[in-house]
PDB file of C-alpha atoms in Angstrom:
ATOM      1  CA  UNK A   1      41.731  70.152  92.838  1.00 49.00           C
ATOM      2  CA  UNK A   2      44.885  72.309  93.339  1.00 53.00           C
ATOM      3  CA  UNK A   3      46.818  73.204  96.910  1.00 63.00           C
ATOM      4  CA  UNK A   4      45.487  76.630  96.418  1.00 68.00           C
ATOM      5  CA  UNK A   5      41.799  76.445  96.046  1.00 74.00           C
ATOM      6  CA  UNK A   6      40.435  75.288  99.531  1.00 69.00           C
ATOM      7  CA  UNK A   7      38.133  72.616 100.248  1.00 74.00           C
ATOM      8  CA  UNK A   8      34.698  74.154 100.944  1.00 74.00           C
ATOM      9  CA  UNK A   9      33.365  70.593 102.245  1.00 73.00           C
ATOM     10  CA  UNK A  10      36.041  71.035 104.916  1.00 72.00           C
ATOM     11  CA  UNK A  11      35.383  74.337 105.499  1.00 72.00           C
ATOM     12  CA  UNK A  12      31.683  73.759 106.193  1.00 75.00           C
ATOM     13  CA  UNK A  13      32.478  71.064 108.072  1.00 76.00           C
ATOM     14  CA  UNK A  14      31.715  72.118 112.045  1.00 75.00           C
ATOM     15  CA  UNK A  15      34.436  70.301 113.051  1.00 80.00           C
ATOM     16  CA  UNK A  16      36.819  72.062 111.109  1.00 75.00           C
ATOM     17  CA  UNK A  17      36.786  75.042 114.018  1.00 72.00           C
ATOM     18  CA  UNK A  18      37.819  72.235 116.232  1.00 78.00           C
ATOM     19  CA  UNK A  19      40.988  71.614 113.976  1.00 79.00           C
ATOM     20  CA  UNK A  20      42.713  74.947 114.418  1.00 77.00           C
ATOM     21  CA  UNK A  21      44.722  76.760 116.676  1.00 81.00           C
ATOM     22  CA  UNK A  22      42.806  77.771 119.618  1.00 83.00           C
ATOM     23  CA  UNK A  23      43.493  81.276 120.626  1.00 87.00           C
ATOM     24  CA  UNK A  24      43.880  82.430 124.189  1.00 91.00           C
ATOM     25  CA  UNK A  25      40.819  84.314 125.884  1.00 93.00           C
ATOM     26  CA  UNK A  26      40.984  88.062 126.838  1.00 94.00           C
ATOM     27  CA  UNK A  27      41.439  87.609 130.177  1.00 95.00           C
ATOM     28  CA  UNK A  28      44.537  85.291 129.615  1.00 95.00           C
ATOM     29  CA  UNK A  29      45.842  88.130 126.918  1.00 95.00           C
ATOM     30  CA  UNK A  30      45.370  90.856 129.416  1.00 96.00           C
ATOM     31  CA  UNK A  31      47.209  88.632 132.335  1.00 96.00           C
ATOM     32  CA  UNK A  32      50.016  87.789 129.616  1.00 96.00           C
ATOM     33  CA  UNK A  33      50.564  91.548 128.940  1.00 96.00           C
ATOM     34  CA  UNK A  34      50.849  92.299 132.707  1.00 95.00           C
ATOM     35  CA  UNK A  35      52.872  89.802 133.325  1.00 95.00           C
ATOM     36  CA  UNK A  36      55.504  91.287 130.316  1.00 94.00           C
ATOM     37  CA  UNK A  37      54.541  94.960 131.659  1.00 93.00           C
ATOM     38  CA  UNK A  38      55.758  94.272 135.009  1.00 93.00           C
ATOM     39  CA  UNK A  39      58.879  92.203 133.875  1.00 91.00           C
ATOM     40  CA  UNK A  40      59.741  95.111 131.853  1.00 87.00           C
ATOM     41  CA  UNK A  41      59.150  97.624 134.559  1.00 88.00           C
ATOM     42  CA  UNK A  42      61.480  95.283 136.574  1.00 88.00           C
ATOM     43  CA  UNK A  43      64.155  95.458 134.410  1.00 85.00           C
ATOM     44  CA  UNK A  44      63.940  99.063 133.633  1.00 83.00           C
ATOM     45  CA  UNK A  45      64.173  99.326 137.585  1.00 83.00           C
ATOM     46  CA  UNK A  46      67.472  97.232 137.225  1.00 82.00           C
ATOM     47  CA  UNK A  47      68.881  99.383 134.521  1.00 76.00           C
ATOM     48  CA  UNK A  48      68.849  96.487 132.049  1.00 77.00           C
ATOM     49  CA  UNK A  49      66.749  98.187 129.788  1.00 75.00           C
ATOM     50  CA  UNK A  50      66.645 101.736 128.375  1.00 68.00           C
ATOM     51  CA  UNK A  51      63.485 104.089 128.861  1.00 64.00           C
ATOM     52  CA  UNK A  52      64.406 105.690 126.001  1.00 67.00           C
ATOM     53  CA  UNK A  53      65.820 108.672 127.527  1.00 65.00           C
ATOM     54  CA  UNK A  54      69.453 108.342 126.686  1.00 61.00           C
ATOM     55  CA  UNK A  55      69.148 106.818 122.962  1.00 57.00           C
ATOM     56  CA  UNK A  56      72.221 107.510 120.704  1.00 56.00           C
ATOM     57  CA  UNK A  57      70.930 110.189 118.366  1.00 57.00           C
ATOM     58  CA  UNK A  58      73.929 109.109 115.964  1.00 56.00           C
ATOM     59  CA  UNK A  59      71.710 107.159 113.037  1.00 54.00           C
ATOM     60  CA  UNK A  60      71.862 110.311 110.439  1.00 56.00           C
ATOM     61  CA  UNK A  61      75.607 111.309 111.303  1.00 54.00           C
ATOM     62  CA  UNK A  62      76.483 107.582 110.153  1.00 61.00           C
ATOM     63  CA  UNK A  63      74.689 108.027 106.475  1.00 63.00           C
ATOM     64  CA  UNK A  64      76.197 111.471 106.040  1.00 65.00           C
ATOM     65  CA  UNK A  65      79.788 110.500 107.365  1.00 70.00           C
ATOM     66  CA  UNK A  66      81.188 109.213 104.067  1.00 81.00           C
ATOM     67  CA  UNK A  67      79.995 111.776 102.033  1.00 84.00           C
ATOM     68  CA  UNK A  68      81.554 114.605 104.531  1.00 86.00           C
ATOM     69  CA  UNK A  69      84.565 112.603 104.332  1.00 88.00           C
ATOM     70  CA  UNK A  70      84.319 112.161 100.498  1.00 91.00           C
ATOM     71  CA  UNK A  71      84.007 116.207 100.061  1.00 92.00           C
ATOM     72  CA  UNK A  72      86.799 116.987 102.461  1.00 94.00           C
ATOM     73  CA  UNK A  73      88.943 114.549 100.200  1.00 95.00           C
ATOM     74  CA  UNK A  74      87.667 116.307  96.653  1.00 95.00           C
ATOM     75  CA  UNK A  75      88.305 119.835  98.442  1.00 96.00           C
ATOM     76  CA  UNK A  76      91.949 118.830  99.411  1.00 96.00           C
ATOM     77  CA  UNK A  77      92.710 117.367  96.194  1.00 96.00           C
ATOM     78  CA  UNK A  78      91.264 120.691  94.339  1.00 96.00           C
ATOM     79  CA  UNK A  79      93.161 122.862  96.793  1.00 95.00           C
ATOM     80  CA  UNK A  80      96.566 120.578  96.105  1.00 95.00           C
ATOM     81  CA  UNK A  81      96.203 120.887  92.504  1.00 95.00           C
ATOM     82  CA  UNK A  82      95.937 124.485  92.227  1.00 93.00           C
ATOM     83  CA  UNK A  83      98.903 124.862  94.414  1.00 94.00           C
ATOM     84  CA  UNK A  84     101.156 122.447  92.052  1.00 94.00           C
ATOM     85  CA  UNK A  85      99.618 124.653  89.020  1.00 89.00           C
ATOM     86  CA  UNK A  86     100.327 127.667  89.942  1.00 79.00           C
TER      87      UNK A  86
END
């Protein structure tokens, strides 16, 4: 058998499930999420993490800035060339 085909005898074995990783119960996941939320609230109060209000908005400016510079250089070059030829 190749590695990509499953061993169906092993899949049908009742002990197969006991060999796999254990998932936390719903109560454990809820408790963990609550602890994380409390920790985040504490960090937010301390100013360690942002609440999104003062998020920088320069992401698109960075992408367009090189094109602005290239356009300005081409424009200046055309003006200088026109003045020299004149």
